[in-house]
């Protein structure tokens, strides 16, 4: 098979659109998914953020659209307004080269619903793109007729589930034909999605890009210990140490994002702030300014930032390890795109060692770094101290003395005291370990509660 897009035998207008984009070689997910979609099969495409999933479904869909059929042919549901706009813009770019342009409508919250209803009085769109809530709203009003669609795309399925929109997507899918071709795309496929997939997909083709490619090899993945450091000051130092083309800083909560953005602004940086608490109009304006490169620095929360698809992000900073580790892939995936080099810096505290270990088990490799003399330098592996501690615990000096004495001929009563001392030492260490585990579990519960509150607030601002 040829290693370029000509292998798919796309229509000429698709090839012109690809040339306009500068795309020459399909990404791994595109190589696997496009033939499946062209064959009319349902598919689950699992691949990292920034791997080209959007064009993996848009290209074969546009290649198969019938310009003479003036009805809804495909519905594409995205969990956020930003993601819907991203897909809509990509679709418009393809549409510019079509010999007979298709009618594409974008339905998201915060837009003029009445104007959209008026448009539908004249004609039904051939391609529907939007957020689940607004799409279902338009359908429920009786204005949008989607029962003719033969293809449904669920974009960023894990985010759709996280934000509580899966029920809405279910209602949309329930209005479509039984022989529906469904395409589900996501960086991860949570177990909780399986009932939904089984309900609508009969033996779908599942295409997964190996874990080894989750973190782009073009990205330097750094880890910096913040113990004893002011985190705000550290982030300011990292942002101003070099000259990033565009830097994206992730915070776990909107409160933290507000605090960090304010600190950076007070220290002279022109910072854009993106989180779910912004009004739709304000959020759209800030996103437009970011795309126009009016800002060099952006502070964002995870749910809001999933829709930020910006070329040229050269630096990503994780203010903290994300509470949901799946978001780590999405964060780091914002840089190192299109063959460019990027740097991702994760700040962590020693108490978060277990979270870092979990990320490492997923195939993510960190390079330990530290700041000395105003420069980022290589640091010792974070496990170095822990390994040394474990070694010392095995060779505890007090216990060594007891062990040596047990080898000598001493009175039985003394041996009993030695054994008791060793048992007491073990029990002490066990209690300390339990306390550590309980503290960690308590922190995890607190993080989960904060996450749930953030999700509820986010949902209030989404359709």
PDB file of N, CA and C in Angstrom, residues 284-378:
ATOM      1  N   UNK A 284     -15.680  32.525  23.731  1.00  0.00           N
ATOM      2  CA  UNK A 284     -15.492  32.498  22.287  1.00  0.00           C
ATOM      3  C   UNK A 284     -14.526  33.589  21.845  1.00  0.00           C
ATOM      4  N   UNK A 285     -14.647  34.771  22.453  1.00  0.00           N
ATOM      5  CA  UNK A 285     -13.754  35.884  22.096  1.00  0.00           C
ATOM      6  C   UNK A 285     -12.309  35.559  22.470  1.00  0.00           C
ATOM      7  N   UNK A 286     -12.102  35.006  23.676  1.00  0.00           N
ATOM      8  CA  UNK A 286     -10.745  34.666  24.104  1.00  0.00           C
ATOM      9  C   UNK A 286     -10.150  33.585  23.204  1.00  0.00           C
ATOM     10  N   UNK A 287     -10.968  32.590  22.849  1.00  0.00           N
ATOM     11  CA  UNK A 287     -10.475  31.538  21.963  1.00  0.00           C
ATOM     12  C   UNK A 287     -10.060  32.102  20.608  1.00  0.00           C
ATOM     13  N   UNK A 288     -10.839  33.055  20.100  1.00  0.00           N
ATOM     14  CA  UNK A 288     -10.501  33.672  18.823  1.00  0.00           C
ATOM     15  C   UNK A 288      -9.176  34.432  18.941  1.00  0.00           C
ATOM     16  N   UNK A 289      -8.979  35.114  20.061  1.00  0.00           N
ATOM     17  CA  UNK A 289      -7.725  35.845  20.266  1.00  0.00           C
ATOM     18  C   UNK A 289      -6.538  34.894  20.374  1.00  0.00           C
ATOM     19  N   UNK A 290      -6.757  33.743  21.028  1.00  0.00           N
ATOM     20  CA  UNK A 290      -5.680  32.754  21.139  1.00  0.00           C
ATOM     21  C   UNK A 290      -5.296  32.228  19.761  1.00  0.00           C
ATOM     22  N   UNK A 291      -6.282  31.917  18.959  1.00  0.00           N
ATOM     23  CA  UNK A 291      -6.011  31.415  17.607  1.00  0.00           C
ATOM     24  C   UNK A 291      -5.307  32.467  16.754  1.00  0.00           C
ATOM     25  N   UNK A 292      -5.566  33.729  17.026  1.00  0.00           N
ATOM     26  CA  UNK A 292      -4.894  34.814  16.296  1.00  0.00           C
ATOM     27  C   UNK A 292      -3.538  35.154  16.890  1.00  0.00           C
ATOM     28  N   UNK A 293      -3.127  34.366  17.904  1.00  0.00           N
ATOM     29  CA  UNK A 293      -1.827  34.538  18.564  1.00  0.00           C
ATOM     30  C   UNK A 293      -1.692  35.906  19.225  1.00  0.00           C
ATOM     31  N   UNK A 294      -2.808  36.407  19.761  1.00  0.00           N
ATOM     32  CA  UNK A 294      -2.749  37.651  20.526  1.00  0.00           C
ATOM     33  C   UNK A 294      -2.127  37.428  21.898  1.00  0.00           C
ATOM     34  N   UNK A 295      -2.080  36.181  22.324  1.00  0.00           N
ATOM     35  CA  UNK A 295      -1.487  35.838  23.616  1.00  0.00           C
ATOM     36  C   UNK A 295      -0.348  34.859  23.414  1.00  0.00           C
ATOM     37  N   UNK A 296       0.667  35.011  24.254  1.00  0.00           N
ATOM     38  CA  UNK A 296       1.779  34.060  24.243  1.00  0.00           C
ATOM     39  C   UNK A 296       1.619  33.009  25.343  1.00  0.00           C
ATOM     40  N   UNK A 297       0.785  33.345  26.352  1.00  0.00           N
ATOM     41  CA  UNK A 297       0.604  32.459  27.501  1.00  0.00           C
ATOM     42  C   UNK A 297      -0.890  32.225  27.723  1.00  0.00           C
ATOM     43  N   UNK A 298      -1.255  30.964  27.959  1.00  0.00           N
ATOM     44  CA  UNK A 298      -2.655  30.598  28.192  1.00  0.00           C
ATOM     45  C   UNK A 298      -2.717  29.726  29.442  1.00  0.00           C
ATOM     46  N   UNK A 299      -3.611  30.086  30.367  1.00  0.00           N
ATOM     47  CA  UNK A 299      -3.884  29.260  31.543  1.00  0.00           C
ATOM     48  C   UNK A 299      -5.275  28.674  31.363  1.00  0.00           C
ATOM     49  N   UNK A 300      -5.411  27.353  31.536  1.00  0.00           N
ATOM     50  CA  UNK A 300      -6.688  26.705  31.249  1.00  0.00           C
ATOM     51  C   UNK A 300      -6.913  25.511  32.159  1.00  0.00           C
ATOM     52  N   UNK A 301      -8.187  25.146  32.329  1.00  0.00           N
ATOM     53  CA  UNK A 301      -8.544  23.905  33.016  1.00  0.00           C
ATOM     54  C   UNK A 301      -8.685  22.799  31.985  1.00  0.00           C
ATOM     55  N   UNK A 302      -8.729  21.561  32.455  1.00  0.00           N
ATOM     56  CA  UNK A 302      -8.760  20.417  31.548  1.00  0.00           C
ATOM     57  C   UNK A 302      -9.977  20.411  30.639  1.00  0.00           C
ATOM     58  N   UNK A 303     -11.166  20.533  31.226  1.00  0.00           N
ATOM     59  CA  UNK A 303     -12.385  20.398  30.428  1.00  0.00           C
ATOM     60  C   UNK A 303     -12.473  21.468  29.362  1.00  0.00           C
ATOM     61  N   UNK A 304     -12.051  22.706  29.726  1.00  0.00           N
ATOM     62  CA  UNK A 304     -12.075  23.779  28.729  1.00  0.00           C
ATOM     63  C   UNK A 304     -10.998  23.562  27.674  1.00  0.00           C
ATOM     64  N   UNK A 305      -9.836  23.116  28.114  1.00  0.00           N
ATOM     65  CA  UNK A 305      -8.696  23.015  27.200  1.00  0.00           C
ATOM     66  C   UNK A 305      -8.799  21.861  26.226  1.00  0.00           C
ATOM     67  N   UNK A 306      -9.711  20.898  26.480  1.00  0.00           N
ATOM     68  CA  UNK A 306      -9.857  19.800  25.527  1.00  0.00           C
ATOM     69  C   UNK A 306     -10.274  20.312  24.157  1.00  0.00           C
ATOM     70  N   UNK A 307     -10.855  21.522  24.120  1.00  0.00           N
ATOM     71  CA  UNK A 307     -11.268  22.072  22.836  1.00  0.00           C
ATOM     72  C   UNK A 307     -10.259  23.007  22.225  1.00  0.00           C
ATOM     73  N   UNK A 308      -9.123  23.198  22.892  1.00  0.00           N
ATOM     74  CA  UNK A 308      -8.116  24.114  22.362  1.00  0.00           C
ATOM     75  C   UNK A 308      -7.216  23.355  21.396  1.00  0.00           C
ATOM     76  N   UNK A 309      -7.360  23.643  20.141  1.00  0.00           N
ATOM     77  CA  UNK A 309      -6.541  22.998  19.123  1.00  0.00           C
ATOM     78  C   UNK A 309      -5.766  24.091  18.401  1.00  0.00           C
ATOM     79  N   UNK A 310      -4.575  24.398  18.904  1.00  0.00           N
ATOM     80  CA  UNK A 310      -3.816  25.537  18.406  1.00  0.00           C
ATOM     81  C   UNK A 310      -2.491  25.046  17.836  1.00  0.00           C
ATOM     82  N   UNK A 311      -2.171  25.522  16.656  1.00  0.00           N
ATOM     83  CA  UNK A 311      -0.865  25.211  16.091  1.00  0.00           C
ATOM     84  C   UNK A 311       0.212  26.000  16.824  1.00  0.00           C
ATOM     85  N   UNK A 312       1.346  25.365  17.019  1.00  0.00           N
ATOM     86  CA  UNK A 312       2.496  26.096  17.529  1.00  0.00           C
ATOM     87  C   UNK A 312       2.663  26.117  19.031  1.00  0.00           C
ATOM     88  N   UNK A 313       1.917  25.293  19.784  1.00  0.00           N
ATOM     89  CA  UNK A 313       2.143  25.230  21.235  1.00  0.00           C
ATOM     90  C   UNK A 313       3.502  24.568  21.450  1.00  0.00           C
ATOM     91  N   UNK A 314       4.444  25.334  21.963  1.00  0.00           N
ATOM     92  CA  UNK A 314       5.801  24.812  22.140  1.00  0.00           C
ATOM     93  C   UNK A 314       6.088  24.378  23.565  1.00  0.00           C
ATOM     94  N   UNK A 315       5.248  24.820  24.515  1.00  0.00           N
ATOM     95  CA  UNK A 315       5.487  24.503  25.922  1.00  0.00           C
ATOM     96  C   UNK A 315       4.165  24.234  26.626  1.00  0.00           C
ATOM     97  N   UNK A 316       4.098  23.105  27.321  1.00  0.00           N
ATOM     98  CA  UNK A 316       2.961  22.781  28.187  1.00  0.00           C
ATOM     99  C   UNK A 316       3.482  22.621  29.602  1.00  0.00           C
ATOM    100  N   UNK A 317       2.821  23.275  30.559  1.00  0.00           N
ATOM    101  CA  UNK A 317       3.189  23.124  31.965  1.00  0.00           C
ATOM    102  C   UNK A 317       1.981  22.592  32.723  1.00  0.00           C
ATOM    103  N   UNK A 318       2.172  21.490  33.429  1.00  0.00           N
ATOM    104  CA  UNK A 318       1.145  20.966  34.312  1.00  0.00           C
ATOM    105  C   UNK A 318       1.381  21.547  35.698  1.00  0.00           C
ATOM    106  N   UNK A 319       0.510  22.461  36.118  1.00  0.00           N
ATOM    107  CA  UNK A 319       0.641  23.072  37.437  1.00  0.00           C
ATOM    108  C   UNK A 319       0.592  22.011  38.528  1.00  0.00           C
ATOM    109  N   UNK A 320      -0.073  20.923  38.259  1.00  0.00           N
ATOM    110  CA  UNK A 320      -0.186  19.816  39.191  1.00  0.00           C
ATOM    111  C   UNK A 320      -0.450  18.561  38.375  1.00  0.00           C
ATOM    112  N   UNK A 321      -0.248  17.408  38.980  1.00  0.00           N
ATOM    113  CA  UNK A 321      -0.611  16.168  38.309  1.00  0.00           C
ATOM    114  C   UNK A 321      -2.131  16.147  38.194  1.00  0.00           C
ATOM    115  N   UNK A 322      -2.692  15.913  36.993  1.00  0.00           N
ATOM    116  CA  UNK A 322      -4.157  15.937  36.859  1.00  0.00           C
ATOM    117  C   UNK A 322      -4.804  14.894  37.749  1.00  0.00           C
ATOM    118  N   UNK A 323      -5.965  15.259  38.315  1.00  0.00           N
ATOM    119  CA  UNK A 323      -6.665  14.346  39.213  1.00  0.00           C
ATOM    120  C   UNK A 323      -7.128  13.096  38.477  1.00  0.00           C
ATOM    121  N   UNK A 324      -7.555  13.258  37.236  1.00  0.00           N
ATOM    122  CA  UNK A 324      -7.879  12.128  36.367  1.00  0.00           C
ATOM    123  C   UNK A 324      -6.672  11.938  35.452  1.00  0.00           C
ATOM    124  N   UNK A 325      -5.947  10.838  35.637  1.00  0.00           N
ATOM    125  CA  UNK A 325      -4.688  10.647  34.924  1.00  0.00           C
ATOM    126  C   UNK A 325      -4.867  10.581  33.413  1.00  0.00           C
ATOM    127  N   UNK A 326      -6.093  10.276  32.950  1.00  0.00           N
ATOM    128  CA  UNK A 326      -6.326  10.239  31.502  1.00  0.00           C
ATOM    129  C   UNK A 326      -6.069  11.612  30.882  1.00  0.00           C
ATOM    130  N   UNK A 327      -6.281  12.659  31.668  1.00  0.00           N
ATOM    131  CA  UNK A 327      -6.112  14.008  31.131  1.00  0.00           C
ATOM    132  C   UNK A 327      -4.639  14.343  30.875  1.00  0.00           C
ATOM    133  N   UNK A 328      -3.736  13.580  31.471  1.00  0.00           N
ATOM    134  CA  UNK A 328      -2.318  13.852  31.244  1.00  0.00           C
ATOM    135  C   UNK A 328      -1.986  13.733  29.762  1.00  0.00           C
ATOM    136  N   UNK A 329      -2.518  12.694  29.115  1.00  0.00           N
ATOM    137  CA  UNK A 329      -2.268  12.480  27.690  1.00  0.00           C
ATOM    138  C   UNK A 329      -2.807  13.655  26.876  1.00  0.00           C
ATOM    139  N   UNK A 330      -4.010  14.124  27.239  1.00  0.00           N
ATOM    140  CA  UNK A 330      -4.611  15.239  26.504  1.00  0.00           C
ATOM    141  C   UNK A 330      -3.788  16.514  26.675  1.00  0.00           C
ATOM    142  N   UNK A 331      -3.282  16.728  27.879  1.00  0.00           N
ATOM    143  CA  UNK A 331      -2.479  17.931  28.128  1.00  0.00           C
ATOM    144  C   UNK A 331      -1.194  17.916  27.298  1.00  0.00           C
ATOM    145  N   UNK A 332      -0.436  16.850  27.448  1.00  0.00           N
ATOM    146  CA  UNK A 332       0.863  16.763  26.769  1.00  0.00           C
ATOM    147  C   UNK A 332       0.671  16.732  25.253  1.00  0.00           C
ATOM    148  N   UNK A 333      -0.468  16.195  24.806  1.00  0.00           N
ATOM    149  CA  UNK A 333      -0.735  16.103  23.369  1.00  0.00           C
ATOM    150  C   UNK A 333      -0.965  17.439  22.691  1.00  0.00           C
ATOM    151  N   UNK A 334      -1.004  18.526  23.464  1.00  0.00           N
ATOM    152  CA  UNK A 334      -1.194  19.859  22.874  1.00  0.00           C
ATOM    153  C   UNK A 334       0.084  20.397  22.237  1.00  0.00           C
ATOM    154  N   UNK A 335       1.233  19.804  22.546  1.00  0.00           N
ATOM    155  CA  UNK A 335       2.493  20.276  21.977  1.00  0.00           C
ATOM    156  C   UNK A 335       3.140  19.162  21.164  1.00  0.00           C
ATOM    157  N   UNK A 336       4.179  19.521  20.399  1.00  0.00           N
ATOM    158  CA  UNK A 336       4.885  18.531  19.591  1.00  0.00           C
ATOM    159  C   UNK A 336       4.092  18.050  18.395  1.00  0.00           C
ATOM    160  N   UNK A 337       3.201  18.894  17.867  1.00  0.00           N
ATOM    161  CA  UNK A 337       2.357  18.479  16.743  1.00  0.00           C
ATOM    162  C   UNK A 337       3.004  18.800  15.405  1.00  0.00           C
ATOM    163  N   UNK A 338       2.499  18.110  14.384  1.00  0.00           N
ATOM    164  CA  UNK A 338       2.914  18.356  12.992  1.00  0.00           C
ATOM    165  C   UNK A 338       4.429  18.312  12.821  1.00  0.00           C
ATOM    166  N   UNK A 339       5.063  17.396  13.540  1.00  0.00           N
ATOM    167  CA  UNK A 339       6.496  17.212  13.396  1.00  0.00           C
ATOM    168  C   UNK A 339       7.345  18.230  14.129  1.00  0.00           C
ATOM    169  N   UNK A 340       6.724  19.185  14.827  1.00  0.00           N
ATOM    170  CA  UNK A 340       7.472  20.202  15.558  1.00  0.00           C
ATOM    171  C   UNK A 340       7.877  19.682  16.935  1.00  0.00           C
ATOM    172  N   UNK A 341       8.895  20.323  17.503  1.00  0.00           N
ATOM    173  CA  UNK A 341       9.383  19.925  18.826  1.00  0.00           C
ATOM    174  C   UNK A 341       8.585  20.631  19.911  1.00  0.00           C
ATOM    175  N   UNK A 342       8.382  19.956  21.036  1.00  0.00           N
ATOM    176  CA  UNK A 342       7.678  20.567  22.157  1.00  0.00           C
ATOM    177  C   UNK A 342       8.249  20.102  23.482  1.00  0.00           C
ATOM    178  N   UNK A 343       7.909  20.830  24.534  1.00  0.00           N
ATOM    179  CA  UNK A 343       8.343  20.483  25.883  1.00  0.00           C
ATOM    180  C   UNK A 343       7.129  20.463  26.799  1.00  0.00           C
ATOM    181  N   UNK A 344       7.011  19.409  27.594  1.00  0.00           N
ATOM    182  CA  UNK A 344       5.941  19.304  28.591  1.00  0.00           C
ATOM    183  C   UNK A 344       6.586  19.169  29.965  1.00  0.00           C
ATOM    184  N   UNK A 345       6.222  20.074  30.878  1.00  0.00           N
ATOM    185  CA  UNK A 345       6.795  20.089  32.223  1.00  0.00           C
ATOM    186  C   UNK A 345       5.697  19.785  33.231  1.00  0.00           C
ATOM    187  N   UNK A 346       5.906  18.768  34.039  1.00  0.00           N
ATOM    188  CA  UNK A 346       4.943  18.420  35.080  1.00  0.00           C
ATOM    189  C   UNK A 346       5.547  18.737  36.447  1.00  0.00           C
ATOM    190  N   UNK A 347       4.843  19.563  37.215  1.00  0.00           N
ATOM    191  CA  UNK A 347       5.268  19.890  38.574  1.00  0.00           C
ATOM    192  C   UNK A 347       4.587  18.920  39.538  1.00  0.00           C
ATOM    193  N   UNK A 348       5.337  18.434  40.508  1.00  0.00           N
ATOM    194  CA  UNK A 348       4.752  17.474  41.439  1.00  0.00           C
ATOM    195  C   UNK A 348       5.381  17.613  42.817  1.00  0.00           C
ATOM    196  N   UNK A 349       4.682  17.097  43.808  1.00  0.00           N
ATOM    197  CA  UNK A 349       5.181  17.033  45.166  1.00  0.00           C
ATOM    198  C   UNK A 349       5.489  15.582  45.504  1.00  0.00           C
ATOM    199  N   UNK A 350       6.399  15.346  46.466  1.00  0.00           N
ATOM    200  CA  UNK A 350       6.732  13.961  46.817  1.00  0.00           C
ATOM    201  C   UNK A 350       5.512  13.127  47.191  1.00  0.00           C
ATOM    202  N   UNK A 351       4.473  13.756  47.754  1.00  0.00           N
ATOM    203  CA  UNK A 351       3.265  13.020  48.138  1.00  0.00           C
ATOM    204  C   UNK A 351       2.534  12.441  46.923  1.00  0.00           C
ATOM    205  N   UNK A 352       2.887  12.924  45.729  1.00  0.00           N
ATOM    206  CA  UNK A 352       2.226  12.463  44.505  1.00  0.00           C
ATOM    207  C   UNK A 352       3.033  11.393  43.781  1.00  0.00           C
ATOM    208  N   UNK A 353       3.998  10.795  44.467  1.00  0.00           N
ATOM    209  CA  UNK A 353       4.834   9.768  43.848  1.00  0.00           C
ATOM    210  C   UNK A 353       4.010   8.636  43.241  1.00  0.00           C
ATOM    211  N   UNK A 354       2.953   8.247  43.938  1.00  0.00           N
ATOM    212  CA  UNK A 354       2.155   7.128  43.438  1.00  0.00           C
ATOM    213  C   UNK A 354       1.456   7.474  42.134  1.00  0.00           C
ATOM    214  N   UNK A 355       1.029   8.740  41.981  1.00  0.00           N
ATOM    215  CA  UNK A 355       0.405   9.153  40.725  1.00  0.00           C
ATOM    216  C   UNK A 355       1.422   9.112  39.586  1.00  0.00           C
ATOM    217  N   UNK A 356       2.638   9.561  39.881  1.00  0.00           N
ATOM    218  CA  UNK A 356       3.694   9.527  38.864  1.00  0.00           C
ATOM    219  C   UNK A 356       3.993   8.079  38.483  1.00  0.00           C
ATOM    220  N   UNK A 357       4.023   7.192  39.470  1.00  0.00           N
ATOM    221  CA  UNK A 357       4.278   5.778  39.186  1.00  0.00           C
ATOM    222  C   UNK A 357       3.190   5.199  38.282  1.00  0.00           C
ATOM    223  N   UNK A 358       1.936   5.591  38.516  1.00  0.00           N
ATOM    224  CA  UNK A 358       0.847   5.107  37.678  1.00  0.00           C
ATOM    225  C   UNK A 358       1.007   5.581  36.233  1.00  0.00           C
ATOM    226  N   UNK A 359       1.452   6.826  36.054  1.00  0.00           N
ATOM    227  CA  UNK A 359       1.692   7.335  34.705  1.00  0.00           C
ATOM    228  C   UNK A 359       2.831   6.568  34.039  1.00  0.00           C
ATOM    229  N   UNK A 360       3.876   6.274  34.817  1.00  0.00           N
ATOM    230  CA  UNK A 360       5.009   5.527  34.264  1.00  0.00           C
ATOM    231  C   UNK A 360       4.593   4.120  33.850  1.00  0.00           C
ATOM    232  N   UNK A 361       3.659   3.521  34.588  1.00  0.00           N
ATOM    233  CA  UNK A 361       3.175   2.193  34.238  1.00  0.00           C
ATOM    234  C   UNK A 361       2.401   2.209  32.927  1.00  0.00           C
ATOM    235  N   UNK A 362       1.900   3.386  32.551  1.00  0.00           N
ATOM    236  CA  UNK A 362       1.173   3.519  31.289  1.00  0.00           C
ATOM    237  C   UNK A 362       2.107   3.784  30.111  1.00  0.00           C
ATOM    238  N   UNK A 363       3.393   3.683  30.350  1.00  0.00           N
ATOM    239  CA  UNK A 363       4.362   3.859  29.269  1.00  0.00           C
ATOM    240  C   UNK A 363       4.877   5.272  29.112  1.00  0.00           C
ATOM    241  N   UNK A 364       4.631   6.133  30.108  1.00  0.00           N
ATOM    242  CA  UNK A 364       5.079   7.525  30.041  1.00  0.00           C
ATOM    243  C   UNK A 364       6.420   7.647  30.764  1.00  0.00           C
ATOM    244  N   UNK A 365       7.420   8.148  30.078  1.00  0.00           N
ATOM    245  CA  UNK A 365       8.762   8.259  30.635  1.00  0.00           C
ATOM    246  C   UNK A 365       9.099   9.720  30.924  1.00  0.00           C
ATOM    247  N   UNK A 366       9.507   9.994  32.155  1.00  0.00           N
ATOM    248  CA  UNK A 366       9.853  11.350  32.567  1.00  0.00           C
ATOM    249  C   UNK A 366      11.367  11.530  32.649  1.00  0.00           C
ATOM    250  N   UNK A 367      11.799  12.761  32.375  1.00  0.00           N
ATOM    251  CA  UNK A 367      13.189  13.151  32.586  1.00  0.00           C
ATOM    252  C   UNK A 367      13.222  14.096  33.788  1.00  0.00           C
ATOM    253  N   UNK A 368      13.804  13.671  34.918  1.00  0.00           N
ATOM    254  CA  UNK A 368      13.827  14.531  36.110  1.00  0.00           C
ATOM    255  C   UNK A 368      14.679  15.771  35.881  1.00  0.00           C
ATOM    256  N   UNK A 369      14.135  16.935  36.254  1.00  0.00           N
ATOM    257  CA  UNK A 369      14.830  18.203  36.057  1.00  0.00           C
ATOM    258  C   UNK A 369      14.749  19.044  37.333  1.00  0.00           C
ATOM    259  N   UNK A 370      15.605  20.042  37.396  1.00  0.00           N
ATOM    260  CA  UNK A 370      15.597  21.008  38.498  1.00  0.00           C
ATOM    261  C   UNK A 370      16.080  22.341  37.956  1.00  0.00           C
ATOM    262  N   UNK A 371      15.804  23.418  38.682  1.00  0.00           N
ATOM    263  CA  UNK A 371      16.272  24.746  38.280  1.00  0.00           C
ATOM    264  C   UNK A 371      17.405  25.161  39.203  1.00  0.00           C
ATOM    265  N   UNK A 372      18.551  25.412  38.600  1.00  0.00           N
ATOM    266  CA  UNK A 372      19.719  25.858  39.372  1.00  0.00           C
ATOM    267  C   UNK A 372      20.416  26.959  38.584  1.00  0.00           C
ATOM    268  N   UNK A 373      20.699  28.050  39.265  1.00  0.00           N
ATOM    269  CA  UNK A 373      21.396  29.154  38.606  1.00  0.00           C
ATOM    270  C   UNK A 373      20.626  29.736  37.448  1.00  0.00           C
ATOM    271  N   UNK A 374      19.290  29.696  37.541  1.00  0.00           N
ATOM    272  CA  UNK A 374      18.474  30.256  36.473  1.00  0.00           C
ATOM    273  C   UNK A 374      18.385  29.394  35.239  1.00  0.00           C
ATOM    274  N   UNK A 375      18.802  28.131  35.347  1.00  0.00           N
ATOM    275  CA  UNK A 375      18.741  27.225  34.200  1.00  0.00           C
ATOM    276  C   UNK A 375      18.079  25.912  34.614  1.00  0.00           C
ATOM    277  N   UNK A 376      17.460  25.250  33.649  1.00  0.00           N
ATOM    278  CA  UNK A 376      16.910  23.919  33.878  1.00  0.00           C
ATOM    279  C   UNK A 376      18.021  22.906  33.649  1.00  0.00           C
ATOM    280  N   UNK A 377      18.274  22.087  34.656  1.00  0.00           N
ATOM    281  CA  UNK A 377      19.375  21.113  34.565  1.00  0.00           C
ATOM    282  C   UNK A 377      18.828  19.731  34.913  1.00  0.00           C
ATOM    283  N   UNK A 378      19.586  18.697  34.518  1.00  0.00           N
ATOM    284  CA  UNK A 378      19.211  17.333  34.870  1.00  0.00           C
ATOM    285  C   UNK A 378      19.263  17.164  36.377  1.00  0.00           C
TER     286      UNK A 378
END
